[in-house]
């Protein structure tokens, strides 16, 4: 029997529901209290899930709370994570780790000096789809990966989010900051750390119009680039071309394709947990399907269609596994997979990509990290209900 960690939630917005659903799947954490700068949000969340709401300060000082789950907006991740660590709590935050590299560096150093765990979403790379891809690469199915492409492209959140402005704000907005974490975290776990980045960017629309909510039909100014074309070089010599865009109505490209010296691979959606991996080793056109819907973290458990281009209408979503795996590692004094070194390296790639495009000059990636060990079935089963 694993210890059940008492988790305090800070930031009771949209994504919190997904983490409460994690209670159905994972056996070693329980969200027992919640807080938000907007106390109404905390109260509503507490009423919905039958837990206690309190002020952010009280939650941070509560001796019952062992891990803070930080689901605030990106701009607030640093402040909330820092306060959590200063108050002697382990912390697991949503992506990205912070909006500035120096903040991420400070958080990692603070967690080490305090002997506390710091974890970050995304945890989608622990799902069946990316783990199956890693397994096949480890088995040398397509040889050494030397080339590849990745794409996330859709029209942006303004049509269905009542407060879309932060996605288009300077420094904290744009597709690299928002969706980059899923793609880059998956690629780093597939290929190892990144070495350098070249990029160009553009802004297709100067203004956007809000599609729903109290501000419906209001126009706002787009402050940041909304499309990036990126060339990312990895230490293992792989060159990956990545498109990240909020300016594309629809497309039909695969999320990630990897080209090895023995064959090619289509990697399933890194924003989700399941999907089949496809491989081929000749020019027959006959792709081999490697299913993941029989794996515990690949089984289909959602049927809702999001507005995102090229997203499957049925999928596997086991968000929260990163938090659960971190709790298991705290209890057993192990290194967790969604760790601070990985999220700082991903933040480094994000900020370097934005700087490369902005300055029109390639950037070296300063940090490094280890590829996480393959997440074995036996390890997954230890934290599942
Ligand atoms: N993993 C995913 O699939 C996924 C999906 C959507 C969003 N996200 C991430 O989750 C985070 C939250 O997204 P959301 O859509 O739930 O946002 P949201 O705006 O719905 O909710 C954020 C909540 O945080 C609160 N908050 C903001 N600053 C705070 C602070 N300093 N202290 C306490 N509370 C604060 C807000 O009042 C709000 O209730 C973001 O980082 C986002 O990138 C992840």
Coordinates of N, CA and C in Angstrom, one line a residue, residues 26 92 120 122-132 134 185-186 189 270 272-274 295-298 318 320-326 336-339 342 372-376 380 383:
X26 N -5.5 7.0 -9.7 CA -4.2 6.9 -8.9 C -4.5 6.7 -7.4
X92 N 4.0 20.6 -7.4 CA 3.9 20.1 -8.7 C 3.0 21.2 -9.5
X120 N 6.6 19.1 -12.7 CA 5.9 20.0 -13.7 C 5.1 19.1 -14.7
X122 N 4.1 19.0 -18.7 CA 3.2 17.9 -19.0 C 3.7 16.6 -18.5
X123 N 2.7 15.7 -18.3 CA 3.0 14.3 -17.9 C 2.5 13.4 -19.0
X124 N 2.1 14.0 -20.2 CA 1.6 13.2 -21.3 C 2.6 12.2 -21.9
X125 N 3.9 12.5 -21.7 CA 4.9 11.6 -22.2 C 5.0 10.3 -21.4
X126 N 4.3 10.3 -20.3 CA 4.2 9.0 -19.5 C 3.1 8.1 -20.0
X127 N 2.3 8.6 -21.0 CA 1.2 7.8 -21.5 C 1.7 6.7 -22.5
X128 N 0.7 5.9 -22.9 CA 1.0 4.8 -23.8 C 1.6 5.2 -25.1
X129 N 1.2 6.3 -25.7 CA 1.6 6.7 -27.0 C 3.1 7.0 -27.1
X130 N 3.5 7.9 -26.2 CA 4.9 8.3 -26.2 C 5.8 7.2 -25.7
X131 N 5.4 6.5 -24.6 CA 6.2 5.4 -24.1 C 6.4 4.3 -25.1
X132 N 5.3 4.0 -25.8 CA 5.5 2.9 -26.9 C 6.5 3.4 -27.9
X134 N 9.0 5.5 -27.4 CA 10.3 5.4 -26.8 C 10.8 3.9 -26.8
X185 N 8.8 18.3 -24.5 CA 9.0 17.3 -23.5 C 9.0 15.9 -24.1
X186 N 8.1 15.7 -25.0 CA 8.0 14.4 -25.7 C 9.3 14.2 -26.5
X189 N 12.3 13.4 -24.4 CA 12.3 12.1 -23.9 C 12.5 11.0 -25.0
X270 N 1.3 14.2 -28.7 CA 1.9 14.4 -27.4 C 1.1 15.2 -26.4
X272 N -1.8 14.2 -25.7 CA -2.7 13.1 -25.1 C -1.9 11.9 -24.7
X273 N -2.6 10.9 -24.2 CA -1.8 9.7 -23.6 C -1.8 8.5 -24.5
X274 N -2.8 8.4 -25.4 CA -2.9 7.2 -26.2 C -2.5 7.3 -27.7
X295 N -2.9 -0.6 -23.1 CA -2.0 -0.3 -22.0 C -2.8 0.5 -21.0
X296 N -2.4 0.4 -19.7 CA -3.2 1.1 -18.7 C -3.3 2.6 -18.9
X297 N -2.2 3.2 -19.4 CA -2.2 4.7 -19.6 C -2.4 5.0 -21.1
X298 N -3.1 4.1 -21.8 CA -3.4 4.3 -23.2 C -4.8 4.0 -23.6
X318 N -4.8 10.8 -18.9 CA -4.5 10.4 -17.6 C -3.7 11.4 -16.9
X320 N -2.3 13.9 -14.3 CA -2.2 13.6 -12.9 C -1.2 12.5 -12.6
X321 N -0.9 11.7 -13.6 CA 0.1 10.6 -13.4 C 1.4 11.1 -13.0
X322 N 1.8 12.3 -13.5 CA 3.1 12.9 -13.1 C 3.1 13.3 -11.6
X323 N 2.0 13.8 -11.1 CA 1.9 14.1 -9.7 C 2.0 12.8 -8.9
X324 N 1.2 11.8 -9.3 CA 1.2 10.5 -8.6 C 2.6 9.8 -8.6
X325 N 3.3 9.9 -9.8 CA 4.6 9.3 -9.9 C 5.6 10.0 -9.0
X326 N 5.4 11.4 -8.9 CA 6.3 12.2 -8.0 C 6.0 11.8 -6.5
X336 N 12.1 11.4 -9.7 CA 10.8 11.4 -10.4 C 11.0 11.8 -11.9
X337 N 10.1 11.4 -12.7 CA 10.3 11.6 -14.2 C 9.9 13.0 -14.6
X338 N 8.8 13.6 -14.1 CA 8.5 15.0 -14.5 C 9.3 16.0 -13.5
X339 N 10.6 15.9 -13.6 CA 11.4 16.6 -12.6 C 11.8 18.0 -13.1
X342 N 14.3 18.4 -16.2 CA 13.5 18.3 -17.5 C 12.7 19.6 -17.8
X372 N 14.1 10.5 -19.3 CA 13.5 9.7 -18.2 C 13.6 8.2 -18.6
X373 N 13.8 7.3 -17.6 CA 13.8 5.9 -17.8 C 12.4 5.5 -18.4
X374 N 12.4 4.5 -19.2 CA 11.1 3.9 -19.7 C 10.2 3.6 -18.5
X375 N 8.9 4.0 -18.6 CA 8.0 3.8 -17.5 C 7.4 2.4 -17.7
X376 N 7.9 1.4 -16.9 CA 7.5 0.0 -17.1 C 6.1 -0.2 -16.6
X380 N 4.0 1.4 -13.5 CA 2.6 2.1 -13.7 C 1.6 1.4 -12.8
X383 N 1.1 2.5 -9.0 CA 0.4 3.7 -8.6 C -1.1 3.8 -9.0

